[in-house]
CSV table of C-alpha atoms and ligand atoms in Angstrom, one decimal:
chain,number,residue,atom,x,y,z
A,1,UNK,CA,-41.6,245.9,26.6
A,2,UNK,CA,-42.1,248.6,29.1
A,3,UNK,CA,-43.2,252.0,27.4
A,4,UNK,CA,-41.2,254.8,28.4
A,5,UNK,CA,-38.5,252.0,27.8
A,6,UNK,CA,-39.7,251.7,23.5
A,7,UNK,CA,-39.7,255.1,23.7
A,8,UNK,CA,-35.6,255.6,24.9
A,9,UNK,CA,-34.6,252.3,22.9
A,10,UNK,CA,-35.8,253.7,20.1
A,11,UNK,CA,-33.3,255.3,18.0
A,12,UNK,CA,-32.6,255.0,13.8
A,13,UNK,CA,-30.6,251.8,13.0
A,14,UNK,CA,-28.3,252.0,10.2
A,15,UNK,CA,-26.5,248.2,10.8
A,16,UNK,CA,-28.6,245.2,10.3
A,17,UNK,CA,-27.6,241.6,10.5
A,18,UNK,CA,-29.5,239.2,8.5
A,19,UNK,CA,-32.0,237.5,10.4
A,20,UNK,CA,-35.4,235.6,9.2
A,21,UNK,CA,-37.9,237.8,11.2
A,22,UNK,CA,-41.7,235.8,12.2
A,23,UNK,CA,-44.6,236.2,11.1
A,24,UNK,CA,-46.3,236.6,14.2
A,25,UNK,CA,-44.0,239.9,14.5
A,26,UNK,CA,-44.3,241.7,11.6
A,27,UNK,CA,-48.1,240.8,12.2
A,28,UNK,CA,-47.5,242.6,15.6
A,29,UNK,CA,-45.8,245.9,14.1
A,30,UNK,CA,-48.9,246.2,11.0
A,31,UNK,CA,-51.5,245.8,13.5
A,32,UNK,CA,-49.6,248.4,15.3
A,33,UNK,CA,-49.6,251.0,12.5
A,34,UNK,CA,-53.5,249.7,11.5
A,35,UNK,CA,-54.9,251.7,15.4
A,36,UNK,CA,-53.2,254.6,14.6
A,37,UNK,CA,-55.3,257.7,14.0
A,38,UNK,CA,-56.1,259.4,10.8
A,39,UNK,CA,-58.5,262.2,9.4
A,40,UNK,CA,-62.2,261.4,9.6
A,41,UNK,CA,-60.6,258.1,10.1
A,42,UNK,CA,-60.0,257.6,6.2
A,43,UNK,CA,-56.5,255.6,6.9
A,44,UNK,CA,-55.3,256.8,3.9
A,45,UNK,CA,-52.4,254.8,4.5
A,46,UNK,CA,-50.7,251.3,2.8
A,47,UNK,CA,-48.3,249.1,4.0
A,48,UNK,CA,-46.1,247.6,1.2
A,49,UNK,CA,-43.0,244.6,3.0
A,50,UNK,CA,-41.1,243.5,0.4
A,51,UNK,CA,-39.4,240.5,1.8
A,52,UNK,CA,-37.8,239.4,-2.3
A,53,UNK,CA,-35.0,239.8,-2.4
A,54,UNK,CA,-34.6,240.7,-5.8
A,55,UNK,CA,-36.6,243.8,-5.4
A,56,UNK,CA,-35.4,245.3,-1.8
A,57,UNK,CA,-32.7,245.0,-4.4
A,58,UNK,CA,-34.2,247.2,-6.9
A,59,UNK,CA,-35.6,249.2,-4.0
A,60,UNK,CA,-32.2,250.7,-2.9
A,61,UNK,CA,-31.3,250.7,-6.6
A,62,UNK,CA,-34.2,253.6,-6.8
A,63,UNK,CA,-32.4,255.8,-3.2
A,64,UNK,CA,-29.4,258.2,-3.5
A,65,UNK,CA,-25.4,256.4,-2.9
A,66,UNK,CA,-25.1,260.2,-0.2
A,67,UNK,CA,-28.6,258.7,1.1
A,68,UNK,CA,-27.0,257.4,5.2
A,69,UNK,CA,-29.6,254.6,5.3
A,70,UNK,CA,-28.9,253.1,1.3
A,71,UNK,CA,-26.8,250.1,3.3
A,72,UNK,CA,-29.3,249.2,6.5
A,73,UNK,CA,-31.8,248.9,3.0
A,74,UNK,CA,-28.9,246.5,1.5
A,75,UNK,CA,-29.2,244.7,5.0
A,76,UNK,CA,-32.0,244.6,5.9
A,77,UNK,CA,-34.8,241.5,5.7
A,78,UNK,CA,-37.5,243.6,5.4
A,79,UNK,CA,-38.8,246.5,4.1
A,80,UNK,CA,-41.7,248.7,4.4
A,81,UNK,CA,-42.5,251.0,2.3
A,82,UNK,CA,-45.2,254.4,3.5
A,83,UNK,CA,-48.3,255.2,0.8
A,84,UNK,CA,-51.1,257.8,1.7
A,85,UNK,CA,-53.1,259.1,-1.0
A,86,UNK,CA,-53.6,262.9,-0.4
A,87,UNK,CA,-57.9,262.8,-1.9
A,88,UNK,CA,-58.5,260.6,1.5
A,89,UNK,CA,-57.5,263.1,4.5
A,90,UNK,CA,-57.7,266.4,4.8
A,91,UNK,CA,-56.3,269.8,3.2
A,92,UNK,CA,-56.3,272.3,5.8
A,93,UNK,CA,-54.6,276.7,4.4
A,94,UNK,CA,-52.4,274.0,2.7
A,95,UNK,CA,-51.4,271.6,5.8
A,96,UNK,CA,-52.0,268.9,3.4
A,97,UNK,CA,-52.5,265.8,7.2
A,98,UNK,CA,-51.7,262.4,5.0
A,99,UNK,CA,-49.0,263.5,5.5
A,100,UNK,CA,-49.5,263.9,9.2
A,101,UNK,CA,-51.4,260.4,9.4
A,102,UNK,CA,-49.3,257.8,7.0
A,103,UNK,CA,-46.2,259.9,10.0
A,104,UNK,CA,-48.3,258.6,12.8
A,105,UNK,CA,-48.7,255.3,11.4
A,106,UNK,CA,-45.0,255.0,11.0
A,107,UNK,CA,-44.4,255.7,14.2
A,108,UNK,CA,-47.0,253.7,15.8
A,109,UNK,CA,-45.3,250.6,13.4
A,110,UNK,CA,-41.3,251.8,14.5
A,111,UNK,CA,-42.5,251.4,17.7
A,112,UNK,CA,-44.1,248.6,18.5
A,113,UNK,CA,-40.7,247.4,15.9
A,114,UNK,CA,-38.7,248.4,19.3
A,115,UNK,CA,-41.0,246.4,21.5
A,116,UNK,CA,-40.4,243.3,19.6
A,117,UNK,CA,-36.7,243.9,19.4
A,118,UNK,CA,-36.1,245.0,16.1
A,119,UNK,CA,-35.1,248.7,14.9
A,120,UNK,CA,-35.8,251.0,12.4
A,121,UNK,CA,-34.8,254.1,9.8
A,122,UNK,CA,-36.7,256.3,9.0
A,123,UNK,CA,-35.8,257.2,4.6
A,124,UNK,CA,-37.6,259.7,3.1
A,125,UNK,CA,-34.9,260.8,0.4
A,126,UNK,CA,-35.3,257.9,-2.7
A,127,UNK,CA,-37.0,258.6,-6.4
A,128,UNK,CA,-40.5,257.7,-5.6
A,129,UNK,CA,-41.4,257.3,-9.7
A,130,UNK,CA,-39.4,254.3,-10.4
A,131,UNK,CA,-40.6,252.9,-6.3
A,132,UNK,CA,-44.0,253.4,-7.8
A,133,UNK,CA,-42.9,251.8,-11.0
A,134,UNK,CA,-40.7,249.1,-9.3
A,135,UNK,CA,-43.8,247.7,-6.2
A,136,UNK,CA,-47.0,248.9,-8.6
A,137,UNK,CA,-48.9,251.0,-7.0
A,138,UNK,CA,-51.1,253.7,-8.4
A,139,UNK,CA,-50.7,257.5,-9.2
A,140,UNK,CA,-53.2,258.7,-7.2
A,141,UNK,CA,-51.2,256.8,-3.7
A,142,UNK,CA,-47.8,260.0,-2.8
A,143,UNK,CA,-45.0,256.8,-1.4
A,144,UNK,CA,-44.1,259.4,1.9
A,145,UNK,CA,-40.8,257.0,3.5
A,146,UNK,CA,-40.2,253.8,3.6
A,147,UNK,CA,-37.5,251.8,6.7
A,148,UNK,CA,-36.5,248.5,6.4
A,149,UNK,CA,-36.4,246.7,9.4
A,150,UNK,CA,-34.7,243.7,11.4
A,151,UNK,CA,-31.8,242.8,14.2
A,152,UNK,CA,-30.4,245.5,15.5
A,153,UNK,CA,-26.3,245.2,14.4
A,154,UNK,CA,-23.4,246.0,16.6
A,155,UNK,CA,-23.0,249.8,16.1
A,156,UNK,CA,-25.1,251.9,17.3
A,157,UNK,CA,-25.4,255.4,15.8
A,158,UNK,CA,-25.7,257.8,19.1
A,159,UNK,CA,-28.6,261.0,19.3
A,160,UNK,CA,-28.4,264.4,20.8
A,161,UNK,CA,-31.9,266.2,21.7
A,162,UNK,CA,-32.2,269.6,22.6
A,163,UNK,CA,-33.4,270.2,26.5
A,164,UNK,CA,-37.4,270.3,27.2
A,165,UNK,CA,-37.0,274.2,28.6
A,166,UNK,CA,-35.7,275.5,24.6
A,167,UNK,CA,-38.6,273.3,23.1
A,168,UNK,CA,-41.6,273.0,24.8
A,169,UNK,CA,-43.3,277.3,26.6
A,170,UNK,CA,-46.1,277.5,29.6
A,171,UNK,CA,-49.2,279.2,28.4
A,172,UNK,CA,-48.0,281.8,25.7
A,173,UNK,CA,-44.7,281.3,23.8
A,174,UNK,CA,-41.2,281.1,25.4
A,175,UNK,CA,-42.4,281.0,28.2
A,176,UNK,CA,-40.5,279.0,30.8
A,177,UNK,CA,-43.1,275.7,31.9
A,178,UNK,CA,-43.2,275.7,35.5
A,179,UNK,CA,-40.9,272.4,36.1
A,180,UNK,CA,-38.8,272.1,33.4
A,181,UNK,CA,-35.4,273.6,34.4
B,1,LIG,C1,-39.2,262.0,8.4
B,1,LIG,C2,-37.8,261.5,8.0
B,1,LIG,C3,-37.0,261.2,6.3
B,1,LIG,C4,-35.8,260.8,6.7
B,1,LIG,N1,-35.0,260.2,6.0
B,1,LIG,C5,-33.7,260.1,6.0
B,1,LIG,C6,-33.1,258.9,5.3
B,1,LIG,O1,-33.8,259.5,3.7
B,1,LIG,N2,-31.9,258.6,5.5
B,1,LIG,C7,-31.7,258.8,6.8
B,1,LIG,O2,-30.5,258.3,7.4
B,1,LIG,N3,-32.2,258.9,8.3
B,1,LIG,C8,-33.2,259.4,7.8
B,1,LIG,N4,-34.1,259.6,9.0
B,1,LIG,C9,-34.0,259.4,10.6
B,1,LIG,C10,-33.5,260.2,11.4
B,1,LIG,O3,-32.1,260.9,10.4
B,1,LIG,C11,-33.0,260.6,12.7
B,1,LIG,O4,-34.3,259.9,12.2
B,1,LIG,C12,-33.1,261.7,13.3
B,1,LIG,O5,-31.4,261.9,12.4
B,1,LIG,C13,-33.2,261.7,15.0
B,1,LIG,O6,-32.2,260.1,14.7
B,1,LIG,P1,-32.4,259.2,15.5
B,1,LIG,O7,-33.3,258.1,15.0
B,1,LIG,O8,-31.4,258.3,16.6
B,1,LIG,O9,-33.4,260.1,16.9
B,1,LIG,C14,-35.2,260.4,8.6
B,1,LIG,C15,-36.3,260.8,10.0
B,1,LIG,C16,-37.5,261.8,9.2
B,1,LIG,C17,-38.9,261.4,10.8
């Protein structure tokens, strides 16, 4: 898929078909995550790919009912859980770069999934200790996020964004960018 189309098509998918995802697709999606940049190339991330329906069910139970992505996690055939080791990344003036490293890798994964005709949804709200226990994740890893992956269902959320003029400045703070109107 053309890159700009991938960017346009990506949105949070919260309902999925149950259709199986091929191993080739999953391999390409994980490979995209592997190529992400990271603090001193430490690659602090780890991904737990969960297809087992019993384990997926337990993951869903660690997500609060109020989370709009809970149903998506139930429906999708795969859940990817993103972990990161803070000791394998930078901490500069309290900016903990393991979150950045992990975030970039996850977004690589998300965009690669779109390229494969699949949908995802970042999930940031869950019981971290419970997820760690279910998946046997060592204590030094933080569980940063997870995403369901699957073929998108019929319903699709619309998304809004602030105009570029509100978020991009030229040379100094709040100075308008010449070519944005
Ligand atoms: C760090 C992060 C955490 C998120 N956590 C959740 C979540 O727990 N549940 C959910 O339904 N969506 C979650 N989202 C998805 C956002 O709500 C979504 O990206 C935003 O509303 C923009 O919509 P779009 O992704 O369709 O463009 C999260 C997104 C990010 C980047």
